[in-house]
Amino acid sequence: MTGTTLDDYTDRYARRVRGMTASEIRALFAVASRPEVVSLAGGAPYIAALPLDAVGEMLGQLGAEHGVTTLQYGIGQGTLELRERICEVMALSGIDASCGASPDDVVVTVGGQQALDLVARLFLDPGDVVLAEGPTYVGALGVFQAAQAQVVHVPMDDDGLIPEALEAAIADLARAGRRVKFLYTIPTYQNPAGVTLTEERRERVLDICERAGLLVVEDDPYGQLGFEGEAPAPLRARRRDGVFYLSTFSKTFAPGLRVGWILAPHAVRDKLVIASEAQILCPSAYAQAAVATYLGTMPWREQLKVYREIYRERRDALLDALADLMPEGTTWTRPGGGLFVWATLPDGLDSKAMMPRAVAARVAYVPGTGFYADGSGTGNMRLNFSFPPPDRIREGVRRLAGVMEQELATRRVFGAVRGDGPRRGRAGSDAPGPALA
Amino acid sequence: MTGTTLDDYTDRYARRVRGMTASEIRALFAVASRPEVVSLAGGAPYIAALPLDAVGEMLGQLGAEHGVTTLQYGIGQGTLELRERICEVMALSGIDASCGASPDDVVVTVGGQQALDLVARLFLDPGDVVLAEGPTYVGALGVFQAAQAQVVHVPMDDDGLIPEALEAAIADLARAGRRVKFLYTIPTYQNPAGVTLTEERRERVLDICERAGLLVVEDDPYGQLGFEGEAPAPLRARRRDGVFYLSTFSKTFAPGLRVGWILAPHAVRDKLVIASEAQILCPSAYAQAAVATYLGTMPWREQLKVYREIYRERRDALLDALADLMPEGTTWTRPGGGLFVWATLPDGLDSKAMMPRAVAARVAYVPGTGFYADGSGTGNMRLNFSFPPPDRIREGVRRLAGVMEQELATRRVFGAVRGDGPRRGRAGSDAPGPALA
């Protein structure tokens, strides 16, 4: 990438941005990682906050003293040692033996992504429908698309997924004779929306799914990263049956090790293991030992507090900067935890079309369309606050606000900017409305 | 597993062994790893031969000094640094720039298994046919089965895949109107057969596939583990187009890191990356840095020589023990490299049915049926020589020979042992015949 100027990238993005796919979003991350760009686009934890000397020492010992096992093949399900530690982690959120959680039903995966992919492999046939929040995790959309399933989005508001909308979607699909396989949900500090499903709605969503005979796939990468007290207990802590619980150490320890897990209903545990073996043979014995040793010998609960403190400060920096600098008509969510704020632009602005100009102004975000399967989200963007420090966040928002002001001025003079016709997709109807903002 | 005796396991195996699947083979590995059992069943490299102190120091530094990148997310294709090192490794076997190999077309994977799975995802639709050697890698069968493809085996002899048999299989399938997607082949030190496709046959196999418009998926985990001079150059070194080259660091460095790769035709490289992102988001940045640093700073070529020396000594121990101890009528291959010997039992013995009695006698192997999609292989077994030291190998063969003698004696007295009717599957016709042995 040496010798390529930022302008080259901007040009390339100008050509490509209108058809941006998940992989192009990753390409965007590559551009956004250039030091002169303030990236609000990523989803990376702030690894520098880890005690790297101690972690390094631990990693070295795993090789030098335990290499004959850690560098060797392991078993498909993952080591018992790590699965026991995972149960300790889940117990913190109320998923414990009292609701049937057991190391026997944990399957270790290559990050949360493989967990999702395995569930999709097990359940989805081409043409199936998956219900998911709108917007939802871009990587989940990639999985469901690869499985040739159709995603039907269920809208959210500030209290998360709207139960009435879920009921209506299930009824509509039943009338249309469509086969719905599961609800995919990130109930806590949702990615990208930053909202959290309330206590009361959790029970209602579970009841609705139970009545409809619908499995629930609960994705919970952020649940332990709350800034304002404890999050409501996960769905899996409330129901023993019918809920797949997926999580990862990517946000609480280190994404570079690629260790996640599924807590699966016992009846399908073996099938998940067989599917995983066909895919990767076994998860890394070394990475598993690293996570298990980290959890067993290092102060990981204190480290969670460190992450929470840092992210709360950065969230506050982002919210303050947005309040101070954003053009009138912009709204955004106020996350109680996690890594992301979801912003809704003033009417007429297109976050995808604006992207090349934002990168030229040295600020990056993820356009909202990346988080919808149906073209919605042109009026939205996801802003990350976990990685850049507070002053960079403020500088990023200042640059972004400048780009938006310019777009708005252009619109006022010339009407729609470059090629903008009517908003594409159904952004006007399906995107999270004022209630989300 | 504490408190469970070997007899319990034997009983469980006695109940299950007749329907043994890939995942049961892995369960078998778990039993076989008990210290009192001589396991000739695995496929594990002899990790203790690595300079573990130095490797540990390197792993520690990757965490302590480079943690902010190695413990962070990476990109889907894998790091450029590792992809460049992989090209250096491939160049040793003649896959270099002169035949179009470039870091740009390398996709880093979670071991060789994910490489296989990605190729299957890209190409296979339910009902498709894959041609593969008979016998072939059990993990490949798992992938093709998960893709709902049908495997048609092409027989081998001592010189590897038989070109005439390949031509005949292609013609048969064409006449039947079946859609064949690719030939999956392990041409060098094949798993499980231990044979190597000759120089002359490599060209013929490539010509046949080219004429038939058939892609070739070349799996080469063992190519650098030859005991008797250099192996013939890989298929990919001979053809720029139409060959996917898959390999792994699991046999030459450490399987516990789960790092493999695909060298793909440029046109499909992006598709593989997108498929991999949907599956695992990105390969482990830490594991990639570990392999790249190992290749960049440690004497890995000398380490290959160490492995070759150790494995040659163990292969010789296995071949000598087989010659000294096996009952009359047993035959086996004489591998020039790799990890495995393929044995053919005296007429009437069933390696699957015999398994529980072998484990009771404290020796383990993999029954031949695991390596066929069609029930063949009842008269065969795979014997590993990379992991157990020479004296254990000899002891294992002694125990195995004892079990076989007893089976033969039982047959002589009572006729067929426990439930044996005629040989199941098509072992008599399709299994590698005398030419393989």
mmCIF file of C-alpha atoms in Angstrom, chain A residues 22-23 26 43-48 50 52-53 55-57 59-60 63-64 67-68 70-73 110 113-114 117 121 137 139 142-143 146 250-251 254-258 274 277-287 387, chain B residues 22-23 26 43-48 50 52-53 55-57 59-60 63-64 67-68 70-73 110 113-114 117 121 137 139 142-143 146 250-251 254-258 274 277-287 387:
data_model
loop_
_atom_site.group_PDB
_atom_site.id
_atom_site.type_symbol
_atom_site.label_atom_id
_atom_site.label_comp_id
_atom_site.label_asym_id
_atom_site.label_seq_id
_atom_site.Cartn_x
_atom_site.Cartn_y
_atom_site.Cartn_z
ATOM 1 C CA ALA A 22 -19.179 -6.533 3.787
ATOM 2 C CA SER A 23 -15.750 -7.172 2.316
ATOM 3 C CA ARG A 26 -13.261 -4.344 5.613
ATOM 4 C CA GLY A 43 -15.012 -2.356 16.232
ATOM 5 C CA ALA A 44 -11.645 -3.024 17.809
ATOM 6 C CA PRO A 45 -11.073 -3.178 21.548
ATOM 7 C CA TYR A 46 -8.375 -0.978 23.058
ATOM 8 C CA ILE A 47 -5.739 -3.698 23.403
ATOM 9 C CA ALA A 48 -3.126 -1.242 24.730
ATOM 10 C CA LEU A 50 -4.091 -4.902 28.602
ATOM 11 C CA LEU A 52 0.907 -6.733 27.797
ATOM 12 C CA ASP A 53 4.123 -7.584 29.673
ATOM 13 C CA VAL A 55 0.250 -11.391 29.022
ATOM 14 C CA GLY A 56 3.447 -11.842 27.017
ATOM 15 C CA GLU A 57 5.107 -13.690 29.871
ATOM 16 C CA LEU A 59 2.101 -16.618 26.386
ATOM 17 C CA GLY A 60 5.812 -17.425 26.459
ATOM 18 C CA GLY A 63 5.030 -22.316 24.554
ATOM 19 C CA ALA A 64 8.188 -23.082 26.518
ATOM 20 C CA GLY A 67 4.356 -26.573 24.127
ATOM 21 C CA VAL A 68 3.907 -30.326 23.703
ATOM 22 C CA THR A 70 -0.471 -26.205 23.467
ATOM 23 C CA LEU A 71 1.242 -26.490 20.069
ATOM 24 C CA GLN A 72 -0.365 -29.857 19.323
ATOM 25 C CA TYR A 73 -3.788 -30.796 17.923
ATOM 26 C CA VAL A 110 -12.911 -19.393 16.244
ATOM 27 C CA GLN A 113 -18.086 -15.413 13.919
ATOM 28 C CA GLN A 114 -17.588 -19.173 13.681
ATOM 29 C CA ASP A 117 -21.628 -19.692 11.109
ATOM 30 C CA ARG A 121 -24.907 -24.326 8.996
ATOM 31 C CA TYR A 137 -24.248 -7.070 12.997
ATOM 32 C CA GLY A 139 -20.937 -10.258 10.035
ATOM 33 C CA GLY A 142 -22.640 -12.202 5.750
ATOM 34 C CA VAL A 143 -23.295 -15.583 7.360
ATOM 35 C CA ALA A 146 -23.767 -17.246 2.548
ATOM 36 C CA SER A 250 -12.645 -10.672 21.410
ATOM 37 C CA LYS A 251 -14.033 -7.670 23.304
ATOM 38 C CA ALA A 254 -8.085 -10.215 22.774
ATOM 39 C CA PRO A 255 -9.607 -10.649 19.302
ATOM 40 C CA GLY A 256 -6.210 -11.708 17.912
ATOM 41 C CA LEU A 257 -6.574 -15.103 19.592
ATOM 42 C CA ARG A 258 -9.943 -15.812 17.918
ATOM 43 C CA ILE A 274 -19.116 -32.367 14.012
ATOM 44 C CA GLU A 277 -14.592 -30.386 12.898
ATOM 45 C CA ALA A 278 -15.523 -30.376 9.215
ATOM 46 C CA GLN A 279 -14.756 -26.667 9.136
ATOM 47 C CA ILE A 280 -11.562 -26.260 11.202
ATOM 48 C CA LEU A 281 -10.791 -29.717 12.673
ATOM 49 C CA CYS A 282 -10.260 -28.207 16.144
ATOM 50 C CA PRO A 283 -9.856 -24.756 17.681
ATOM 51 C CA SER A 284 -6.285 -23.659 18.443
ATOM 52 C CA ALA A 285 -4.987 -25.482 21.528
ATOM 53 C CA TYR A 286 -2.573 -22.626 22.091
ATOM 54 C CA ALA A 287 -5.209 -19.881 21.927
ATOM 55 C CA PHE A 387 -10.519 2.475 19.960
ATOM 56 C CA ALA B 22 -15.391 -39.159 11.661
ATOM 57 C CA SER B 23 -16.301 -37.744 15.057
ATOM 58 C CA ARG B 26 -11.764 -38.430 17.089
ATOM 59 C CA GLY B 43 -1.683 -37.932 12.831
ATOM 60 C CA ALA B 44 0.169 -35.713 15.239
ATOM 61 C CA PRO B 45 3.643 -34.331 14.617
ATOM 62 C CA TYR B 46 6.329 -34.926 17.225
ATOM 63 C CA ILE B 47 6.190 -31.444 18.789
ATOM 64 C CA ALA B 48 8.770 -32.337 21.435
ATOM 65 C CA LEU B 50 10.811 -28.354 18.397
ATOM 66 C CA LEU B 52 10.388 -25.179 22.699
ATOM 67 C CA ASP B 53 12.407 -22.754 24.837
ATOM 68 C CA VAL B 55 9.694 -20.904 20.441
ATOM 69 C CA GLY B 56 8.308 -19.908 23.841
ATOM 70 C CA GLU B 57 10.587 -16.873 23.989
ATOM 71 C CA LEU B 59 5.771 -16.307 21.481
ATOM 72 C CA GLY B 60 6.245 -14.240 24.627
ATOM 73 C CA GLY B 63 2.608 -10.679 23.144
ATOM 74 C CA ALA B 64 4.737 -8.337 25.220
ATOM 75 C CA GLY B 67 0.530 -7.236 21.482
ATOM 76 C CA VAL B 68 -1.282 -4.178 20.160
ATOM 77 C CA THR B 70 -0.856 -9.480 17.375
ATOM 78 C CA LEU B 71 -3.728 -9.548 19.878
ATOM 79 C CA GLN B 72 -5.932 -7.327 17.712
ATOM 80 C CA TYR B 73 -8.210 -8.097 14.745
ATOM 81 C CA VAL B 110 -7.406 -22.001 10.075
ATOM 82 C CA GLN B 113 -9.066 -28.046 7.145
ATOM 83 C CA GLN B 114 -10.552 -24.578 6.632
ATOM 84 C CA ASP B 117 -13.862 -26.269 3.581
ATOM 85 C CA ARG B 121 -18.097 -23.891 -0.062
ATOM 86 C CA TYR B 137 -8.084 -37.936 4.096
ATOM 87 C CA GLY B 139 -11.323 -34.721 7.140
ATOM 88 C CA GLY B 142 -16.246 -34.778 6.332
ATOM 89 C CA VAL B 143 -16.123 -31.561 4.319
ATOM 90 C CA ALA B 146 -21.215 -31.574 4.872
ATOM 91 C CA SER B 250 0.508 -28.257 11.152
ATOM 92 C CA LYS B 251 3.060 -30.897 10.147
ATOM 93 C CA ALA B 254 2.808 -26.651 15.038
ATOM 94 C CA PRO B 255 -0.815 -27.766 14.571
ATOM 95 C CA GLY B 256 -1.815 -25.998 17.788
ATOM 96 C CA LEU B 257 -1.566 -22.632 16.032
ATOM 97 C CA ARG B 258 -3.992 -23.652 13.271
ATOM 98 C CA ILE B 274 -15.299 -13.272 1.509
ATOM 99 C CA GLU B 277 -14.731 -13.710 6.515
ATOM 100 C CA ALA B 278 -18.266 -15.066 6.780
ATOM 101 C CA GLN B 279 -16.855 -18.128 8.529
ATOM 102 C CA ILE B 280 -14.215 -16.770 10.926
ATOM 103 C CA LEU B 281 -13.955 -13.009 10.228
ATOM 104 C CA CYS B 282 -10.134 -13.218 10.085
ATOM 105 C CA PRO B 283 -7.429 -15.731 10.957
ATOM 106 C CA SER B 284 -5.652 -15.212 14.276
ATOM 107 C CA ALA B 285 -3.235 -12.276 14.029
ATOM 108 C CA TYR B 286 -1.222 -13.801 16.858
ATOM 109 C CA ALA B 287 -0.894 -17.231 15.252
ATOM 110 C CA PHE B 387 4.325 -39.592 17.131
#
